[in-house]
PDB file of C-alpha atoms and ligand atoms in Angstrom:
ATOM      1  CA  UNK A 687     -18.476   6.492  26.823  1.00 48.00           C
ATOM      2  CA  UNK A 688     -16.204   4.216  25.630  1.00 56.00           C
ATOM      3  CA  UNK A 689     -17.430   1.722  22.815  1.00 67.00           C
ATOM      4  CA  UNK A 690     -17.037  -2.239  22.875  1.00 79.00           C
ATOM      5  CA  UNK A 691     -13.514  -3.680  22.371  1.00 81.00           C
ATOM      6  CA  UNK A 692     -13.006  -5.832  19.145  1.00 84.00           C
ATOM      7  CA  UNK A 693     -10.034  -8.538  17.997  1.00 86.00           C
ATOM      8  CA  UNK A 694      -8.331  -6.475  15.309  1.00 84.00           C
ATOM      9  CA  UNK A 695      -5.439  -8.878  13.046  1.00 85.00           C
ATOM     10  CA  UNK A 696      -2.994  -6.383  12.650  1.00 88.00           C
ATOM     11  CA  UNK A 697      -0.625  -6.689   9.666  1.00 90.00           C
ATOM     12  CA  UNK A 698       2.769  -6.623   8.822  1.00 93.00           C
ATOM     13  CA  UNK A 699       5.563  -7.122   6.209  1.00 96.00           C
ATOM     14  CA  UNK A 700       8.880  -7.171   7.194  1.00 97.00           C
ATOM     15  CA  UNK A 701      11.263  -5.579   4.819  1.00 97.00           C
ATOM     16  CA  UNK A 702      15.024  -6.900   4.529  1.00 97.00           C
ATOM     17  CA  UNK A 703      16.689  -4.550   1.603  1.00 95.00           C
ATOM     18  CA  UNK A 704      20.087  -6.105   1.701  1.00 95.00           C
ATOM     19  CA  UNK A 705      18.191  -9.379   0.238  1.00 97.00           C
ATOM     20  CA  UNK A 706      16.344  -7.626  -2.344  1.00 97.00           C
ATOM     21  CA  UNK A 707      18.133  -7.639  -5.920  1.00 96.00           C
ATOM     22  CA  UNK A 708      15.562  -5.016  -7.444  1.00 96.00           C
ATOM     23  CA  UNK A 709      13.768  -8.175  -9.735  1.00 96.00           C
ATOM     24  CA  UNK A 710      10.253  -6.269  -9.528  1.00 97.00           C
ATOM     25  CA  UNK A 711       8.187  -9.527  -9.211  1.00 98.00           C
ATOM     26  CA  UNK A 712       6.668  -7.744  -6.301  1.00 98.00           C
ATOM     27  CA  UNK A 713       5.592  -4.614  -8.539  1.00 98.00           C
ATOM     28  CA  UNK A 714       4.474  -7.003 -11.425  1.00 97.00           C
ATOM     29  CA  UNK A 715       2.349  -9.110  -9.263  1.00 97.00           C
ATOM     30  CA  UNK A 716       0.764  -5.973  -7.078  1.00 97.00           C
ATOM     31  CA  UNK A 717      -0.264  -3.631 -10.142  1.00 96.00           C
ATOM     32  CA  UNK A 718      -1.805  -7.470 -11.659  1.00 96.00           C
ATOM     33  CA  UNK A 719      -3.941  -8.224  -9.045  1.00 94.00           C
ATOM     34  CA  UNK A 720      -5.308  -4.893  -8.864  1.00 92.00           C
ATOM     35  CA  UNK A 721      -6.036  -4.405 -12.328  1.00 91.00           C
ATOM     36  CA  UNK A 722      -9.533  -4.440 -13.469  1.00 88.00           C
ATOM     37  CA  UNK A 723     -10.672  -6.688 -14.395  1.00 92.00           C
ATOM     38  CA  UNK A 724      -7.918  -8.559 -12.530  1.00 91.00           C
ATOM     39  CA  UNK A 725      -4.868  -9.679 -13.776  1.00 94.00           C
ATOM     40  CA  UNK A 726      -5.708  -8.666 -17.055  1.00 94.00           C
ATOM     41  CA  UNK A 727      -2.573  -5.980 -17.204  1.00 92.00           C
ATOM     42  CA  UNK A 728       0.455  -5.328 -14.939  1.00 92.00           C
ATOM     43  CA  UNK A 729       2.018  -2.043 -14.961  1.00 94.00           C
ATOM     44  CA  UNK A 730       4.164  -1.255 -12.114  1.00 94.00           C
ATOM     45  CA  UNK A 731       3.200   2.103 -12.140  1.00 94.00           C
ATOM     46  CA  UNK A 732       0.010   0.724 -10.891  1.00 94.00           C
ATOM     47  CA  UNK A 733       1.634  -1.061  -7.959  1.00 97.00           C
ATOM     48  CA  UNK A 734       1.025  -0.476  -4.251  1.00 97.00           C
ATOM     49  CA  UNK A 735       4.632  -1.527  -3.527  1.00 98.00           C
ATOM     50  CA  UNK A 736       7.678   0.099  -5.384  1.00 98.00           C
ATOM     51  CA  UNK A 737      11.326  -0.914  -5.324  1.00 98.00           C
ATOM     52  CA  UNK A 738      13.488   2.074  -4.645  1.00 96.00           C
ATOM     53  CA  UNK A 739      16.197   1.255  -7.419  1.00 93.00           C
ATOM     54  CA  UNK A 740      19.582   2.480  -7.913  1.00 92.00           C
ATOM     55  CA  UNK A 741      22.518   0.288  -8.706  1.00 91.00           C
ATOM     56  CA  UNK A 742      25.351   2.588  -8.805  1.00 92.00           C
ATOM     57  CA  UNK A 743      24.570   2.954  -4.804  1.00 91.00           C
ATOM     58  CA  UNK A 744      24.155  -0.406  -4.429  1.00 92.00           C
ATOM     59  CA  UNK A 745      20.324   0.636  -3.234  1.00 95.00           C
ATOM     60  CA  UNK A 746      17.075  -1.906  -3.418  1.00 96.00           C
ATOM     61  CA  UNK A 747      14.880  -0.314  -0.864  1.00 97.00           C
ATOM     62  CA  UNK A 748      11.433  -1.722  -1.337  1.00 98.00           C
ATOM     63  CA  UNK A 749       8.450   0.653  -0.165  1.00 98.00           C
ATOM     64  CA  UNK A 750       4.660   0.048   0.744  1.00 97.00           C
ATOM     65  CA  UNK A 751       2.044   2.933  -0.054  1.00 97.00           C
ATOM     66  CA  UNK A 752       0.442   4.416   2.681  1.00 96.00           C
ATOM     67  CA  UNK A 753      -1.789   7.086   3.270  1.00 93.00           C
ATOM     68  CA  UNK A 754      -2.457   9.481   1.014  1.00 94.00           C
ATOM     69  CA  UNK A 755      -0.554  13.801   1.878  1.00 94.00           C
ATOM     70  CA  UNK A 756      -2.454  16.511   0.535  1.00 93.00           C
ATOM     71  CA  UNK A 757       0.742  18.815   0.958  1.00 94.00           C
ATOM     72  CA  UNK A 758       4.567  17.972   0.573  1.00 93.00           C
ATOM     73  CA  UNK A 759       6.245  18.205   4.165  1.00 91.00           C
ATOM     74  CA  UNK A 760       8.405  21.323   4.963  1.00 90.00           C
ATOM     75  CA  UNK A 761      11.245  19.193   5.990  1.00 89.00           C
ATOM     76  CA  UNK A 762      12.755  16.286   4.797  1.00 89.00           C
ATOM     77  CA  UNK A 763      15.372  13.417   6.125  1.00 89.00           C
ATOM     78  CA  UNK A 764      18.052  12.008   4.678  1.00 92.00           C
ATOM     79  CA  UNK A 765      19.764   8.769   5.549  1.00 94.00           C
ATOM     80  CA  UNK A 766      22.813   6.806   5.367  1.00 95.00           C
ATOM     81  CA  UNK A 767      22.711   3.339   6.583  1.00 94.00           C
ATOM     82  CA  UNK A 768      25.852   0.952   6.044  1.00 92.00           C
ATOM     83  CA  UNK A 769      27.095   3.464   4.072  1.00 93.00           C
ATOM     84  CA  UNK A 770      24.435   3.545   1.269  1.00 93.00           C
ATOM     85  CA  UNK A 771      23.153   7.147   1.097  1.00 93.00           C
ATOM     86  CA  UNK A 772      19.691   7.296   0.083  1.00 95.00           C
ATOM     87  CA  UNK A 773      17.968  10.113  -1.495  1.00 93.00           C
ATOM     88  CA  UNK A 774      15.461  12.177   0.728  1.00 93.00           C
ATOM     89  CA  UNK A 775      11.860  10.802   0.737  1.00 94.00           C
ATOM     90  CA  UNK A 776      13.181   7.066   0.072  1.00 95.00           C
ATOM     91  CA  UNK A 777      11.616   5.561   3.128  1.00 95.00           C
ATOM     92  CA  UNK A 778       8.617   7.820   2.754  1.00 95.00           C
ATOM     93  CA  UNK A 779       5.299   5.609   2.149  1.00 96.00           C
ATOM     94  CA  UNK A 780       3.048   8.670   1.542  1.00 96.00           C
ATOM     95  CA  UNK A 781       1.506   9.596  -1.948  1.00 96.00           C
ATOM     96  CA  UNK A 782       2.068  13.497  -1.925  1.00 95.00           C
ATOM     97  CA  UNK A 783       2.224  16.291  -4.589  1.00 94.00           C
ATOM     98  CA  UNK A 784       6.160  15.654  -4.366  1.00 92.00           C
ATOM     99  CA  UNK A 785       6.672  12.838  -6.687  1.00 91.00           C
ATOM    100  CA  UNK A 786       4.778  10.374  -8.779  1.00 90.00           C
ATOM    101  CA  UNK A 787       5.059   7.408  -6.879  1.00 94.00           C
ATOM    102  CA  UNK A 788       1.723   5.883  -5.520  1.00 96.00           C
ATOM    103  CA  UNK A 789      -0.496   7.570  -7.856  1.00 95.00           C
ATOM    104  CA  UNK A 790      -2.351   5.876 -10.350  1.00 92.00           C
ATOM    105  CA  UNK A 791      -1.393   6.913 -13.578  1.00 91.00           C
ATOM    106  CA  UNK A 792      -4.533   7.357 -15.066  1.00 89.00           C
ATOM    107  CA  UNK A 793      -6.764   9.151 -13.050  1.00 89.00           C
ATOM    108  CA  UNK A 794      -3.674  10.250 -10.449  1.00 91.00           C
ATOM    109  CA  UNK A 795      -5.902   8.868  -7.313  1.00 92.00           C
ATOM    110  CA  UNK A 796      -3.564   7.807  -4.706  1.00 95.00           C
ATOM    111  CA  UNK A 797      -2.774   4.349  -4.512  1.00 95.00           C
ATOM    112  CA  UNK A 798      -2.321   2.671  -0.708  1.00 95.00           C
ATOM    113  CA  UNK A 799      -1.247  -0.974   0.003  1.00 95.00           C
ATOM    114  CA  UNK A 800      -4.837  -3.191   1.000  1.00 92.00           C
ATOM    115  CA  UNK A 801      -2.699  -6.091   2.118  1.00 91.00           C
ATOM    116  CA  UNK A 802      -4.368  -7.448  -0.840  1.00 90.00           C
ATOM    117  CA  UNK A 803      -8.150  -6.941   0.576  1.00 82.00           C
ATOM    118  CA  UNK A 804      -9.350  -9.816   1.758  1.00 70.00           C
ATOM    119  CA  UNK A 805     -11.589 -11.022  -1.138  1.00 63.00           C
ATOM    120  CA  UNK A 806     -10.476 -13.892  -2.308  1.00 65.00           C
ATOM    121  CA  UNK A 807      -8.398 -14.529   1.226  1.00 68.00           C
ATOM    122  CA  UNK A 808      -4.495 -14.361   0.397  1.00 73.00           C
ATOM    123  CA  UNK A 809      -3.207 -16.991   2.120  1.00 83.00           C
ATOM    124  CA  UNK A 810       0.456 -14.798   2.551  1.00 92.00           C
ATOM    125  CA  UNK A 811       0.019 -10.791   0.454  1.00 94.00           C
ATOM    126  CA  UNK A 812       1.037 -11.759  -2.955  1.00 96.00           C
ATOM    127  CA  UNK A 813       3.982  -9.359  -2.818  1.00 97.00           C
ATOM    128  CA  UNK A 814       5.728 -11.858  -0.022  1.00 97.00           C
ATOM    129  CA  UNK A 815       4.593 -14.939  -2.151  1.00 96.00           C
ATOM    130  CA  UNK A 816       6.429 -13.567  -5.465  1.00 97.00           C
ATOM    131  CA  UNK A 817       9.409 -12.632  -3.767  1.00 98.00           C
ATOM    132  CA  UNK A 818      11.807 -15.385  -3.967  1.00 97.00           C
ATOM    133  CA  UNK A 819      14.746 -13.611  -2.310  1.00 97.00           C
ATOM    134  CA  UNK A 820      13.166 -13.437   1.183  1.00 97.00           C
ATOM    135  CA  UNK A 821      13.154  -9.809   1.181  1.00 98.00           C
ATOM    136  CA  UNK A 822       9.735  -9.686   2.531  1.00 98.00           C
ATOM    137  CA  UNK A 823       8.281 -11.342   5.446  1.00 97.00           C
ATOM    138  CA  UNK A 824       4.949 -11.466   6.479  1.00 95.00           C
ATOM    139  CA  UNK A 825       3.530 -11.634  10.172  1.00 94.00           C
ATOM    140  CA  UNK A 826       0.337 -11.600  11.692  1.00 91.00           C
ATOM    141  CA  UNK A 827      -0.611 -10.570  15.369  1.00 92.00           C
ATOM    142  CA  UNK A 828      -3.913 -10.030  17.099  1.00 91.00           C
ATOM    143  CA  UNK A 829      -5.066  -6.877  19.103  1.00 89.00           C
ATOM    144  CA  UNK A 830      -7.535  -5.593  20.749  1.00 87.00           C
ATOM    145  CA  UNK A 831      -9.180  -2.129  19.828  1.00 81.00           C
ATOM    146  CA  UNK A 832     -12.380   0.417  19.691  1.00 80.00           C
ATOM    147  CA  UNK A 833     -15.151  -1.613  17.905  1.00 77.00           C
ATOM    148  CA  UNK A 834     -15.478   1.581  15.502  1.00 77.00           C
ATOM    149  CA  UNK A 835     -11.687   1.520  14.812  1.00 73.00           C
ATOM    150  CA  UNK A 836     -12.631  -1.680  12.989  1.00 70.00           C
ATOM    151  CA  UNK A 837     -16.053  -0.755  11.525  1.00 75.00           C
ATOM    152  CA  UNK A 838     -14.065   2.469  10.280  1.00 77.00           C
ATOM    153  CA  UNK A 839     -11.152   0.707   8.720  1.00 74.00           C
ATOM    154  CA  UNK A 840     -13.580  -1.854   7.004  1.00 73.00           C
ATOM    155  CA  UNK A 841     -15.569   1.458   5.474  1.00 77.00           C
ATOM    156  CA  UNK A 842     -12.217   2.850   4.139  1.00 76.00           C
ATOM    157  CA  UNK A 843     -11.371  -0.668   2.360  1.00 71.00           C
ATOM    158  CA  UNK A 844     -14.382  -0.664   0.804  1.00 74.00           C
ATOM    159  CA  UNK A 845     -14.575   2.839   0.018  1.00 77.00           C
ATOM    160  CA  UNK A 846     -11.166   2.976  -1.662  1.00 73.00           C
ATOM    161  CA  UNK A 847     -11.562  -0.449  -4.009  1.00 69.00           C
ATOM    162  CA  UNK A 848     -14.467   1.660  -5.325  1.00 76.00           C
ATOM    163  CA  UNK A 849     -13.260   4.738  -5.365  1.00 75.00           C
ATOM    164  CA  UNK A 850     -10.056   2.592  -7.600  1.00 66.00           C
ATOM    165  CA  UNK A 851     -13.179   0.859  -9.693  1.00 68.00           C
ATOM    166  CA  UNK A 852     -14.716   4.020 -10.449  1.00 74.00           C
ATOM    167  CA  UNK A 853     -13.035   7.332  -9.576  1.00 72.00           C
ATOM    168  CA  UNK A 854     -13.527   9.686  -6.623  1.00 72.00           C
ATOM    169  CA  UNK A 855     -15.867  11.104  -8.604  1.00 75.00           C
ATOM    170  CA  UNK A 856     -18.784   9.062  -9.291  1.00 78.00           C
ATOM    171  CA  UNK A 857     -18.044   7.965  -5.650  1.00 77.00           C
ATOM    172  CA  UNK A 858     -18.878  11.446  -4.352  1.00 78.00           C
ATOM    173  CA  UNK A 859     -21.367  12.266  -6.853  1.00 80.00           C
ATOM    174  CA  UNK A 860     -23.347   9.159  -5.718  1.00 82.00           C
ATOM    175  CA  UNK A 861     -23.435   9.504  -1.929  1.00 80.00           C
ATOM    176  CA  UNK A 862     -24.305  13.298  -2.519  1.00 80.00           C
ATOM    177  CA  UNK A 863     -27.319  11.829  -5.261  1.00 83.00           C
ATOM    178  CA  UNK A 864     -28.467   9.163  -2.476  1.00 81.00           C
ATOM    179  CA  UNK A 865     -28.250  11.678   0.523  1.00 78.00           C
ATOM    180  CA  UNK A 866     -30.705  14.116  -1.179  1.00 79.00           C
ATOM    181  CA  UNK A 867     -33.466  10.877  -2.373  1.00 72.00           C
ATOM    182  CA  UNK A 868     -32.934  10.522   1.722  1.00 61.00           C
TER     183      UNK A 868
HETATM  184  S1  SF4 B1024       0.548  -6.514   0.175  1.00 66.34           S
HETATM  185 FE1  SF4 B1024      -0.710  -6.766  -1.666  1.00 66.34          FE
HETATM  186  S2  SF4 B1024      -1.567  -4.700  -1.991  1.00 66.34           S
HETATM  187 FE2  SF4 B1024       0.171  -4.464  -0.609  1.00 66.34          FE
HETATM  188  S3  SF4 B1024       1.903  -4.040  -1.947  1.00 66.34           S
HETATM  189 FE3  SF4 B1024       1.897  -6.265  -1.591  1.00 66.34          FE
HETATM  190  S4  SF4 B1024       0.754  -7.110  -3.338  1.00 66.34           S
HETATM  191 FE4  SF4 B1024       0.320  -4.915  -3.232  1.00 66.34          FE
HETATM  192  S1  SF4 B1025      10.242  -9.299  -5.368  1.00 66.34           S
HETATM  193 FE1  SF4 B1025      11.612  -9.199  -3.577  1.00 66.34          FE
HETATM  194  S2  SF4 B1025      13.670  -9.130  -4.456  1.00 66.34           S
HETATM  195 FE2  SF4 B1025      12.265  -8.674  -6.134  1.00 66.34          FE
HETATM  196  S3  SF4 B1025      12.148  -6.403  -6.130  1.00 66.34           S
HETATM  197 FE3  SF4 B1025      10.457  -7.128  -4.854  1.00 66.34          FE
HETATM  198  S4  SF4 B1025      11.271  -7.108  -2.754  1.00 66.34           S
HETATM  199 FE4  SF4 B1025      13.021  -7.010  -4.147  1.00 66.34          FE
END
């Protein structure tokens, strides 16, 4: 039986490279507000956006994280667009065993783009607000889905800020800890 439909606000940031000039502000700002305590550090490596950089091809290709690959894929694409060739796995948003990107550095958990949670609410993600070239655009649209599409997504938020706050481990240690009190 099919559960209760919810209003979900689904998300989105429109990327234009050709208007990005590779400043970072978006990096500097991201790995900031997710420092802990916040904004106490910024290190890009930290940052849930990177900027694809490489100005002998004339390539600023800024990418989100997304979800998290256990395995590298068996095949891989390779694209040329306006003539820039970009290397393969460019436009890939996963954080895989293949490269370093979206992992933080520390404790190599992988690292996925929150939108900026919601707590405090971001009026615009901070990435589009430090951008001054227009490369990012943010929109907003409302849809309608499974109630526990929502409840889930709303558990995996949550999950992951602690899981960043305190490693995977303590995480799984203290669910297995509370499961056997009952
Ligand atoms: S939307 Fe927020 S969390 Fe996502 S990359 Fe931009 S600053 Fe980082
Ligand atoms: S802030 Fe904008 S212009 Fe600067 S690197 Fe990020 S996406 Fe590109």
């Amino acid at each position: 039986m099919k559960g209760e439909k919810k209003k979900k606000i689904v998300k989105t940031i429109k990327v234009d490279a050709d208007k990005c000039n590779g400043c970072r502000a978006c990096e500097v700002v991201c790995s900031a507000f997710h420092a802990a305590p916040k904004y106490s550090s910024n290190n890009p490596a930290r940052s849930r956006i990177r900027v694809i950089h490489e100005p002998l091809k004339d390539v600023y290709l800024p990418v989100y994280a997304g979800e998290y690959a256990p395995a590298e894929c068996a095949g891989r694409d390779k694209y040329t667009i306006d003539g820039k060739e970009y290397d393969e796995c460019d436009f890939c948003r996963a954080s895989c065993p293949s490269r370093d990107l979206f992992k933080e550095p520390d404790s190599g958990l992988p690292l996925k783009c929150d939108m900026c949670e919601d707590d405090p609410p971001q009026k615009e993600p901070l990435c589009v607000q430090w951008c001054l070239n227009d490369a990012l655009t943010y929109e907003e649209r409302e849809e309608e889905v499974e109630e526990e599409e929502v409840e889930r997504e709303k558990l995996e938020i949550g999950l992951e800020s602690l899981a960043n706050e305190y490693g995977l481990d303590k995480i799984i240690d203290t669910v297995a800890r509370m499961s056997q009190k009952g």
